[in-house]
Amino acid sequence: MKGTAVKMKGVRMGFGSLEVLRGIDVTIPVGSKTVIIGPSGSGKSTMLRCMNRFEVPADGEVEVFGNNLSGLSDGQLHNLRQDMSMVFQNFNLYPHKTVLENLTLAPVRLKRLTPAEAREIAMNNLEQVGVADKASMYPNQLSGGQQQRVAIARALTMQPKIMLFDEPTSALDPEMVKGVLDVMKDIARKDITMVVVTHEMGFAQSVADRVLFLDEGKIVEDGAPAQVFGHPTHERTKRFLSQIL
Ligand code: ADP
Ligand code: MG
């Protein structure tokens, strides 16, 4: 037992009168690989964003490595966030920085690494995701799949303990998807805790130890991939799966 990475208890939040999360309870063990699926608008991104306090719940608690996020000072939150990297649908690379600078900027600025260390780790990570030859190029000179692999390499450069992925392949041309998923599968072999919003069933089946199905702000299905995909207990899960499979 390696402890708990993220714990959400009774988490509720919304935007104005819109209720988005309607009581989320989940415990995510250290080193586990969780896939979150669910219809558009069901609250998947909001749930992820509550884990690093990009969003602040109206009610309930979020703990990361046993720290209640609502009780942290700005400095403590800043430190905790360095252990959590997020990969977005649209890459969010700095357009006016080279690929290498995209990777080295944050760890050096945050004094997590010296410039030399950052450069070495960055090059290793670019190597790992197969874009080391693009180090001196700018993001717009790369394909979407290459940009997303750079974004993943950048996330790795922070040496996070938790990686949050929000639909990392859904903005990609179909032929780019496999390369990105392969990189994510590679990362999943490590001890790192992964929480991945994705509708890539093959990825979920080969990597996830658990699949959560979110519907209208609630977790309505929670089990091993074979169970959730093969024997969903709720009608709405069956309907959703029949649309995406
Ligand atoms: P999902 O990722 O499952 O598609 P989201 O968590 O992004 O769902 O969004 C859930 C609902 O909250 C949607 O109806 C969305 O339009 C709304 N929403 C998300 N972010 C905001 C925001 N910043 N302001 C207002 N509404 C938002
Ligand atoms: Mg989303």
PDB file of C-alpha atoms and ligand atoms in Angstrom:
ATOM      1  CA  MET A   1       0.000   0.000   0.000  1.00  0.00           C
ATOM      2  CA  LYS A   2       1.573   3.210  -1.183  1.00  0.00           C
ATOM      3  CA  GLY A   3      -1.038   5.631   0.080  1.00  0.00           C
ATOM      4  CA  THR A   4      -3.461   8.001  -1.517  1.00  0.00           C
ATOM      5  CA  ALA A   5      -2.588  10.470  -4.264  1.00  0.00           C
ATOM      6  CA  VAL A   6      -5.926  12.241  -4.579  1.00  0.00           C
ATOM      7  CA  LYS A   7      -9.041  12.038  -2.483  1.00  0.00           C
ATOM      8  CA  MET A   8     -12.258  13.883  -3.307  1.00  0.00           C
ATOM      9  CA  LYS A   9     -15.056  13.913  -0.768  1.00  0.00           C
ATOM     10  CA  GLY A  10     -18.489  15.276  -1.556  1.00  0.00           C
ATOM     11  CA  VAL A  11     -17.098  17.672  -4.132  1.00  0.00           C
ATOM     12  CA  ARG A  12     -19.663  20.003  -5.626  1.00  0.00           C
ATOM     13  CA  MET A  13     -19.148  22.922  -7.878  1.00  0.00           C
ATOM     14  CA  GLY A  14     -20.809  24.860 -10.627  1.00  0.00           C
ATOM     15  CA  PHE A  15     -20.676  27.962 -12.704  1.00  0.00           C
ATOM     16  CA  GLY A  16     -23.411  30.409 -11.792  1.00  0.00           C
ATOM     17  CA  SER A  17     -26.649  28.460 -11.656  1.00  0.00           C
ATOM     18  CA  LEU A  18     -25.154  25.521 -13.577  1.00  0.00           C
ATOM     19  CA  GLU A  19     -24.348  22.562 -11.332  1.00  0.00           C
ATOM     20  CA  VAL A  20     -21.357  20.775 -12.844  1.00  0.00           C
ATOM     21  CA  LEU A  21     -20.069  18.438 -10.109  1.00  0.00           C
ATOM     22  CA  ARG A  22     -22.855  17.073  -7.948  1.00  0.00           C
ATOM     23  CA  GLY A  23     -21.076  15.169  -5.209  1.00  0.00           C
ATOM     24  CA  ILE A  24     -17.867  13.499  -6.326  1.00  0.00           C
ATOM     25  CA  ASP A  25     -16.336  10.912  -4.001  1.00  0.00           C
ATOM     26  CA  VAL A  26     -13.219   9.161  -5.190  1.00  0.00           C
ATOM     27  CA  THR A  27      -9.917   7.907  -3.818  1.00  0.00           C
ATOM     28  CA  ILE A  28      -7.030   7.574  -6.241  1.00  0.00           C
ATOM     29  CA  PRO A  29      -4.126   5.473  -4.943  1.00  0.00           C
ATOM     30  CA  VAL A  30      -0.507   6.439  -5.554  1.00  0.00           C
ATOM     31  CA  GLY A  31       0.753   4.871  -8.761  1.00  0.00           C
ATOM     32  CA  SER A  32      -2.701   3.997 -10.091  1.00  0.00           C
ATOM     33  CA  LYS A  33      -3.889   4.687 -13.630  1.00  0.00           C
ATOM     34  CA  THR A  34      -7.439   6.015 -13.797  1.00  0.00           C
ATOM     35  CA  VAL A  35      -9.353   6.739 -16.986  1.00  0.00           C
ATOM     36  CA  ILE A  36     -12.363   9.060 -16.852  1.00  0.00           C
ATOM     37  CA  ILE A  37     -14.986   8.810 -19.578  1.00  0.00           C
ATOM     38  CA  GLY A  38     -18.350  10.470 -19.985  1.00  0.00           C
ATOM     39  CA  PRO A  39     -20.461  12.664 -22.240  1.00  0.00           C
ATOM     40  CA  SER A  40     -19.414  16.164 -23.197  1.00  0.00           C
ATOM     41  CA  GLY A  41     -20.360  18.555 -20.420  1.00  0.00           C
ATOM     42  CA  SER A  42     -20.540  15.865 -17.744  1.00  0.00           C
ATOM     43  CA  GLY A  43     -17.835  17.587 -15.677  1.00  0.00           C
ATOM     44  CA  LYS A  44     -14.697  15.604 -16.571  1.00  0.00           C
ATOM     45  CA  SER A  45     -12.452  18.632 -17.076  1.00  0.00           C
ATOM     46  CA  THR A  46     -13.856  20.368 -14.033  1.00  0.00           C
ATOM     47  CA  MET A  47     -13.173  17.286 -11.927  1.00  0.00           C
ATOM     48  CA  LEU A  48      -9.547  17.190 -13.105  1.00  0.00           C
ATOM     49  CA  ARG A  49      -9.179  20.915 -12.514  1.00  0.00           C
ATOM     50  CA  CYS A  50     -10.417  20.546  -8.947  1.00  0.00           C
ATOM     51  CA  MET A  51      -7.507  18.168  -8.318  1.00  0.00           C
ATOM     52  CA  ASN A  52      -4.916  20.916  -8.770  1.00  0.00           C
ATOM     53  CA  ARG A  53      -7.172  23.730  -7.620  1.00  0.00           C
ATOM     54  CA  PHE A  54      -7.487  25.315 -11.023  1.00  0.00           C
ATOM     55  CA  GLU A  55     -11.108  25.235  -9.906  1.00  0.00           C
ATOM     56  CA  VAL A  56     -12.202  25.634  -6.308  1.00  0.00           C
ATOM     57  CA  PRO A  57     -15.104  23.449  -5.190  1.00  0.00           C
ATOM     58  CA  ALA A  58     -18.122  25.153  -3.670  1.00  0.00           C
ATOM     59  CA  ASP A  59     -18.458  22.271  -1.262  1.00  0.00           C
ATOM     60  CA  GLY A  60     -16.570  19.146  -0.242  1.00  0.00           C
ATOM     61  CA  GLU A  61     -12.887  18.437   0.073  1.00  0.00           C
ATOM     62  CA  VAL A  62      -9.975  17.637  -2.182  1.00  0.00           C
ATOM     63  CA  GLU A  63      -6.828  16.141  -0.679  1.00  0.00           C
ATOM     64  CA  VAL A  64      -3.595  15.570  -2.547  1.00  0.00           C
ATOM     65  CA  PHE A  65      -1.068  13.360  -0.774  1.00  0.00           C
ATOM     66  CA  GLY A  66      -3.068  13.934   2.388  1.00  0.00           C
ATOM     67  CA  ASN A  67      -3.055  17.735   2.114  1.00  0.00           C
ATOM     68  CA  ASN A  68      -6.456  19.369   2.097  1.00  0.00           C
ATOM     69  CA  LEU A  69      -6.175  21.874  -0.752  1.00  0.00           C
ATOM     70  CA  SER A  70      -8.464  24.404   0.880  1.00  0.00           C
ATOM     71  CA  GLY A  71      -6.141  24.697   3.861  1.00  0.00           C
ATOM     72  CA  LEU A  72      -2.945  25.385   1.942  1.00  0.00           C
ATOM     73  CA  SER A  73      -1.129  28.690   1.772  1.00  0.00           C
ATOM     74  CA  ASP A  74      -0.243  30.005  -1.688  1.00  0.00           C
ATOM     75  CA  GLY A  75       3.300  28.765  -1.174  1.00  0.00           C
ATOM     76  CA  GLN A  76       2.211  25.280  -0.168  1.00  0.00           C
ATOM     77  CA  LEU A  77      -0.193  25.100  -3.108  1.00  0.00           C
ATOM     78  CA  HIS A  78       2.574  26.225  -5.427  1.00  0.00           C
ATOM     79  CA  ASN A  79       4.838  23.451  -4.112  1.00  0.00           C
ATOM     80  CA  LEU A  80       2.152  20.821  -4.410  1.00  0.00           C
ATOM     81  CA  ARG A  81       1.342  21.881  -7.979  1.00  0.00           C
ATOM     82  CA  GLN A  82       4.927  21.211  -8.958  1.00  0.00           C
ATOM     83  CA  ASP A  83       4.205  17.560  -8.284  1.00  0.00           C
ATOM     84  CA  MET A  84       1.187  17.646 -10.605  1.00  0.00           C
ATOM     85  CA  SER A  85       1.471  18.190 -14.341  1.00  0.00           C
ATOM     86  CA  MET A  86      -1.474  18.664 -16.638  1.00  0.00           C
ATOM     87  CA  VAL A  87      -1.583  17.902 -20.348  1.00  0.00           C
ATOM     88  CA  PHE A  88      -4.314  19.674 -22.284  1.00  0.00           C
ATOM     89  CA  GLN A  89      -6.285  18.930 -25.409  1.00  0.00           C
ATOM     90  CA  ASN A  90      -4.737  21.890 -27.221  1.00  0.00           C
ATOM     91  CA  PHE A  91      -1.134  21.394 -26.084  1.00  0.00           C
ATOM     92  CA  ASN A  92      -0.781  24.935 -24.605  1.00  0.00           C
ATOM     93  CA  LEU A  93       2.846  25.277 -25.708  1.00  0.00           C
ATOM     94  CA  TYR A  94       4.450  28.717 -25.624  1.00  0.00           C
ATOM     95  CA  PRO A  95       4.333  29.707 -29.315  1.00  0.00           C
ATOM     96  CA  HIS A  96       7.304  32.087 -29.198  1.00  0.00           C
ATOM     97  CA  LYS A  97       9.664  29.658 -27.457  1.00  0.00           C
ATOM     98  CA  THR A  98      11.517  26.809 -29.047  1.00  0.00           C
ATOM     99  CA  VAL A  99      10.616  23.248 -28.172  1.00  0.00           C
ATOM    100  CA  LEU A 100      13.599  22.996 -25.837  1.00  0.00           C
ATOM    101  CA  GLU A 101      12.772  26.327 -24.162  1.00  0.00           C
ATOM    102  CA  ASN A 102       9.204  25.129 -23.669  1.00  0.00           C
ATOM    103  CA  LEU A 103      10.612  22.309 -21.575  1.00  0.00           C
ATOM    104  CA  THR A 104      13.298  24.152 -19.626  1.00  0.00           C
ATOM    105  CA  LEU A 105      11.471  27.390 -18.820  1.00  0.00           C
ATOM    106  CA  ALA A 106       9.327  26.314 -15.873  1.00  0.00           C
ATOM    107  CA  PRO A 107      11.755  24.004 -14.045  1.00  0.00           C
ATOM    108  CA  VAL A 108      14.474  26.669 -14.188  1.00  0.00           C
ATOM    109  CA  ARG A 109      12.200  29.575 -13.311  1.00  0.00           C
ATOM    110  CA  LEU A 110      10.760  27.645 -10.397  1.00  0.00           C
ATOM    111  CA  LYS A 111      14.314  26.718  -9.397  1.00  0.00           C
ATOM    112  CA  ARG A 112      13.414  23.088  -9.520  1.00  0.00           C
ATOM    113  CA  LEU A 113      16.464  22.427 -11.722  1.00  0.00           C
ATOM    114  CA  THR A 114      19.586  24.278 -12.809  1.00  0.00           C
ATOM    115  CA  PRO A 115      19.684  25.279 -16.503  1.00  0.00           C
ATOM    116  CA  ALA A 116      22.154  22.480 -17.258  1.00  0.00           C
ATOM    117  CA  GLU A 117      20.061  19.874 -15.455  1.00  0.00           C
ATOM    118  CA  ALA A 118      16.883  21.122 -17.108  1.00  0.00           C
ATOM    119  CA  ARG A 119      18.491  20.930 -20.520  1.00  0.00           C
ATOM    120  CA  GLU A 120      19.730  17.413 -19.965  1.00  0.00           C
ATOM    121  CA  ILE A 121      16.413  16.138 -18.636  1.00  0.00           C
ATOM    122  CA  ALA A 122      14.554  18.000 -21.382  1.00  0.00           C
ATOM    123  CA  MET A 123      16.643  16.402 -24.120  1.00  0.00           C
ATOM    124  CA  ASN A 124      16.172  12.966 -22.561  1.00  0.00           C
ATOM    125  CA  ASN A 125      12.436  13.508 -22.402  1.00  0.00           C
ATOM    126  CA  LEU A 126      12.274  14.763 -25.982  1.00  0.00           C
ATOM    127  CA  GLU A 127      14.217  11.652 -26.939  1.00  0.00           C
ATOM    128  CA  GLN A 128      11.764   9.484 -25.042  1.00  0.00           C
ATOM    129  CA  VAL A 129       8.759  10.943 -26.898  1.00  0.00           C
ATOM    130  CA  GLY A 130      10.568  10.831 -30.246  1.00  0.00           C
ATOM    131  CA  VAL A 131      10.978  14.527 -31.046  1.00  0.00           C
ATOM    132  CA  ALA A 132      14.539  15.271 -29.948  1.00  0.00           C
ATOM    133  CA  ASP A 133      15.348  16.378 -33.504  1.00  0.00           C
ATOM    134  CA  LYS A 134      12.777  19.197 -33.131  1.00  0.00           C
ATOM    135  CA  ALA A 135      14.413  20.786 -30.069  1.00  0.00           C
ATOM    136  CA  SER A 136      15.305  24.060 -31.773  1.00  0.00           C
ATOM    137  CA  MET A 137      12.067  24.414 -33.757  1.00  0.00           C
ATOM    138  CA  TYR A 138       8.974  26.406 -32.812  1.00  0.00           C
ATOM    139  CA  PRO A 139       5.644  24.726 -31.982  1.00  0.00           C
ATOM    140  CA  ASN A 140       3.917  25.882 -35.178  1.00  0.00           C
ATOM    141  CA  GLN A 141       6.571  24.096 -37.228  1.00  0.00           C
ATOM    142  CA  LEU A 142       5.429  20.761 -35.742  1.00  0.00           C
ATOM    143  CA  SER A 143       2.420  18.559 -36.422  1.00  0.00           C
ATOM    144  CA  GLY A 144      -0.288  18.340 -33.785  1.00  0.00           C
ATOM    145  CA  GLY A 145       0.921  14.930 -32.690  1.00  0.00           C
ATOM    146  CA  GLN A 146       4.479  16.191 -32.334  1.00  0.00           C
ATOM    147  CA  GLN A 147       3.284  19.231 -30.386  1.00  0.00           C
ATOM    148  CA  GLN A 148       1.353  17.016 -28.005  1.00  0.00           C
ATOM    149  CA  ARG A 149       4.392  14.804 -27.492  1.00  0.00           C
ATOM    150  CA  VAL A 150       6.395  17.949 -26.703  1.00  0.00           C
ATOM    151  CA  ALA A 151       3.712  18.977 -24.219  1.00  0.00           C
ATOM    152  CA  ILE A 152       3.960  15.574 -22.555  1.00  0.00           C
ATOM    153  CA  ALA A 153       7.755  15.811 -22.475  1.00  0.00           C
ATOM    154  CA  ARG A 154       7.365  19.254 -20.894  1.00  0.00           C
ATOM    155  CA  ALA A 155       5.057  17.839 -18.246  1.00  0.00           C
ATOM    156  CA  LEU A 156       7.611  15.104 -17.518  1.00  0.00           C
ATOM    157  CA  THR A 157      10.384  17.650 -17.120  1.00  0.00           C
ATOM    158  CA  MET A 158       8.719  18.850 -13.939  1.00  0.00           C
ATOM    159  CA  GLN A 159       9.252  15.307 -12.639  1.00  0.00           C
ATOM    160  CA  PRO A 160       5.665  15.155 -11.417  1.00  0.00           C
ATOM    161  CA  LYS A 161       4.214  12.527  -9.122  1.00  0.00           C
ATOM    162  CA  ILE A 162       0.780  12.911 -10.693  1.00  0.00           C
ATOM    163  CA  MET A 163      -0.025  13.521 -14.344  1.00  0.00           C
ATOM    164  CA  LEU A 164      -3.458  14.750 -15.356  1.00  0.00           C
ATOM    165  CA  PHE A 165      -4.392  14.385 -19.020  1.00  0.00           C
ATOM    166  CA  ASP A 166      -7.478  16.146 -20.385  1.00  0.00           C
ATOM    167  CA  GLU A 167      -8.453  14.545 -23.701  1.00  0.00           C
ATOM    168  CA  PRO A 168      -4.868  14.641 -24.957  1.00  0.00           C
ATOM    169  CA  THR A 169      -5.662  13.087 -28.343  1.00  0.00           C
ATOM    170  CA  SER A 170      -9.042  14.545 -29.173  1.00  0.00           C
ATOM    171  CA  ALA A 171      -7.671  17.533 -31.111  1.00  0.00           C
ATOM    172  CA  LEU A 172      -5.367  15.356 -33.220  1.00  0.00           C
ATOM    173  CA  ASP A 173      -5.706  14.033 -36.737  1.00  0.00           C
ATOM    174  CA  PRO A 174      -6.404  10.288 -36.538  1.00  0.00           C
ATOM    175  CA  GLU A 175      -2.963   9.262 -37.769  1.00  0.00           C
ATOM    176  CA  MET A 176      -1.353  11.233 -34.931  1.00  0.00           C
ATOM    177  CA  VAL A 177      -3.248   9.553 -32.122  1.00  0.00           C
ATOM    178  CA  LYS A 178      -1.293   6.322 -31.841  1.00  0.00           C
ATOM    179  CA  GLY A 179       2.078   8.036 -31.386  1.00  0.00           C
ATOM    180  CA  VAL A 180       0.755  10.088 -28.476  1.00  0.00           C
ATOM    181  CA  LEU A 181      -0.977   7.101 -26.863  1.00  0.00           C
ATOM    182  CA  ASP A 182       2.218   5.074 -27.188  1.00  0.00           C
ATOM    183  CA  VAL A 183       4.099   7.776 -25.292  1.00  0.00           C
ATOM    184  CA  MET A 184       1.439   7.745 -22.587  1.00  0.00           C
ATOM    185  CA  LYS A 185       1.602   3.945 -22.353  1.00  0.00           C
ATOM    186  CA  ASP A 186       5.331   4.249 -21.925  1.00  0.00           C
ATOM    187  CA  ILE A 187       4.873   6.714 -19.047  1.00  0.00           C
ATOM    188  CA  ALA A 188       2.280   4.414 -17.481  1.00  0.00           C
ATOM    189  CA  ARG A 189       4.971   1.785 -16.923  1.00  0.00           C
ATOM    190  CA  LYS A 190       6.456   4.076 -14.288  1.00  0.00           C
ATOM    191  CA  ASP A 191       5.276   4.534 -10.731  1.00  0.00           C
ATOM    192  CA  ILE A 192       3.586   7.804 -11.583  1.00  0.00           C
ATOM    193  CA  THR A 193      -0.095   8.359 -10.783  1.00  0.00           C
ATOM    194  CA  MET A 194      -2.094   9.039 -13.951  1.00  0.00           C
ATOM    195  CA  VAL A 195      -5.592  10.411 -14.306  1.00  0.00           C
ATOM    196  CA  VAL A 196      -6.613  10.499 -17.955  1.00  0.00           C
ATOM    197  CA  VAL A 197      -9.777  11.848 -19.498  1.00  0.00           C
ATOM    198  CA  THR A 198     -10.004  10.026 -22.807  1.00  0.00           C
ATOM    199  CA  HIS A 199     -12.375   8.071 -24.963  1.00  0.00           C
ATOM    200  CA  GLU A 200      -9.609   5.902 -26.380  1.00  0.00           C
ATOM    201  CA  MET A 201     -10.908   2.513 -25.293  1.00  0.00           C
ATOM    202  CA  GLY A 202      -7.826   0.611 -26.408  1.00  0.00           C
ATOM    203  CA  PHE A 203      -5.692   2.822 -24.221  1.00  0.00           C
ATOM    204  CA  ALA A 204      -8.070   2.440 -21.296  1.00  0.00           C
ATOM    205  CA  GLN A 205      -8.125  -1.327 -21.674  1.00  0.00           C
ATOM    206  CA  SER A 206      -4.374  -1.717 -21.850  1.00  0.00           C
ATOM    207  CA  VAL A 207      -3.311   0.919 -19.317  1.00  0.00           C
ATOM    208  CA  ALA A 208      -6.075   1.740 -16.842  1.00  0.00           C
ATOM    209  CA  ASP A 209      -6.603  -0.202 -13.664  1.00  0.00           C
ATOM    210  CA  ARG A 210      -9.854   1.665 -13.245  1.00  0.00           C
ATOM    211  CA  VAL A 211     -12.437   3.459 -15.339  1.00  0.00           C
ATOM    212  CA  LEU A 212     -14.809   6.089 -13.999  1.00  0.00           C
ATOM    213  CA  PHE A 213     -17.897   7.014 -15.988  1.00  0.00           C
ATOM    214  CA  LEU A 214     -19.075  10.511 -15.216  1.00  0.00           C
ATOM    215  CA  ASP A 215     -22.600  11.591 -16.056  1.00  0.00           C
ATOM    216  CA  GLU A 216     -24.160  14.919 -15.126  1.00  0.00           C
ATOM    217  CA  GLY A 217     -21.554  15.591 -12.488  1.00  0.00           C
ATOM    218  CA  LYS A 218     -21.680  12.229 -10.753  1.00  0.00           C
ATOM    219  CA  ILE A 219     -19.591   9.093 -10.945  1.00  0.00           C
ATOM    220  CA  VAL A 220     -22.115   6.505 -12.030  1.00  0.00           C
ATOM    221  CA  GLU A 221     -19.700   3.702 -12.880  1.00  0.00           C
ATOM    222  CA  ASP A 222     -16.413   2.817 -11.203  1.00  0.00           C
ATOM    223  CA  GLY A 223     -14.566  -0.383 -11.956  1.00  0.00           C
ATOM    224  CA  ALA A 224     -11.919  -2.228 -13.910  1.00  0.00           C
ATOM    225  CA  PRO A 225     -11.998  -1.518 -17.675  1.00  0.00           C
ATOM    226  CA  ALA A 226     -13.344  -4.990 -18.497  1.00  0.00           C
ATOM    227  CA  GLN A 227     -16.157  -4.497 -16.030  1.00  0.00           C
ATOM    228  CA  VAL A 228     -17.158  -0.965 -17.078  1.00  0.00           C
ATOM    229  CA  PHE A 229     -16.876  -1.645 -20.811  1.00  0.00           C
ATOM    230  CA  GLY A 230     -18.116  -5.230 -20.746  1.00  0.00           C
ATOM    231  CA  HIS A 231     -20.735  -5.143 -18.016  1.00  0.00           C
ATOM    232  CA  PRO A 232     -21.843  -1.559 -17.366  1.00  0.00           C
ATOM    233  CA  THR A 233     -24.503  -1.426 -14.694  1.00  0.00           C
ATOM    234  CA  HIS A 234     -26.276   1.756 -15.790  1.00  0.00           C
ATOM    235  CA  GLU A 235     -28.411   2.315 -18.838  1.00  0.00           C
ATOM    236  CA  ARG A 236     -26.749   5.659 -19.535  1.00  0.00           C
ATOM    237  CA  THR A 237     -23.315   4.013 -19.552  1.00  0.00           C
ATOM    238  CA  LYS A 238     -24.531   1.434 -22.058  1.00  0.00           C
ATOM    239  CA  ARG A 239     -25.988   4.155 -24.245  1.00  0.00           C
ATOM    240  CA  PHE A 240     -22.793   6.188 -24.091  1.00  0.00           C
ATOM    241  CA  LEU A 241     -20.566   3.200 -24.859  1.00  0.00           C
ATOM    242  CA  SER A 242     -22.741   2.182 -27.796  1.00  0.00           C
ATOM    243  CA  GLN A 243     -22.129   5.639 -29.265  1.00  0.00           C
ATOM    244  CA  ILE A 244     -18.361   5.645 -28.962  1.00  0.00           C
ATOM    245  CA  LEU A 245     -17.407   2.004 -29.496  1.00  0.00           C
TER     246      LEU A 245
HETATM  247  P1  ADP B   1     -16.492  17.915 -19.856  1.00  0.00           P
HETATM  248  O1  ADP B   1     -15.017  18.075 -19.694  1.00  0.00           O
HETATM  249  O2  ADP B   1     -17.032  16.644 -19.303  1.00  0.00           O
HETATM  250  O3  ADP B   1     -16.935  18.125 -21.265  1.00  0.00           O
HETATM  251  P2  ADP B   1     -16.590  20.355 -18.316  1.00  0.00           P
HETATM  252  O4  ADP B   1     -16.108  20.022 -16.961  1.00  0.00           O
HETATM  253  O5  ADP B   1     -15.647  21.052 -19.225  1.00  0.00           O
HETATM  254  O6  ADP B   1     -17.210  19.055 -18.989  1.00  0.00           O
HETATM  255  O7  ADP B   1     -17.854  21.303 -18.231  1.00  0.00           O
HETATM  256  C1  ADP B   1     -19.029  20.961 -17.549  1.00  0.00           C
HETATM  257  C2  ADP B   1     -20.036  22.061 -17.744  1.00  0.00           C
HETATM  258  O8  ADP B   1     -19.546  23.253 -17.163  1.00  0.00           O
HETATM  259  C3  ADP B   1     -20.319  22.390 -19.192  1.00  0.00           C
HETATM  260  O9  ADP B   1     -21.692  22.658 -19.325  1.00  0.00           O
HETATM  261  C4  ADP B   1     -19.505  23.622 -19.443  1.00  0.00           C
HETATM  262  O10 ADP B   1     -20.076  24.412 -20.427  1.00  0.00           O
HETATM  263  C5  ADP B   1     -19.528  24.309 -18.089  1.00  0.00           C
HETATM  264  N1  ADP B   1     -18.308  25.094 -17.850  1.00  0.00           N
HETATM  265  C6  ADP B   1     -17.049  24.618 -17.808  1.00  0.00           C
HETATM  266  N2  ADP B   1     -16.163  25.600 -17.515  1.00  0.00           N
HETATM  267  C7  ADP B   1     -16.901  26.727 -17.366  1.00  0.00           C
HETATM  268  C8  ADP B   1     -16.585  28.088 -17.046  1.00  0.00           C
HETATM  269  N3  ADP B   1     -15.322  28.474 -16.816  1.00  0.00           N
HETATM  270  N4  ADP B   1     -17.599  28.970 -16.973  1.00  0.00           N
HETATM  271  C9  ADP B   1     -18.881  28.581 -17.183  1.00  0.00           C
HETATM  272  N5  ADP B   1     -19.253  27.322 -17.480  1.00  0.00           N
HETATM  273  C10 ADP B   1     -18.288  26.408 -17.574  1.00  0.00           C
HETATM  274 MG    MG B   2     -13.527  18.470 -21.023  1.00  0.00          MG
END
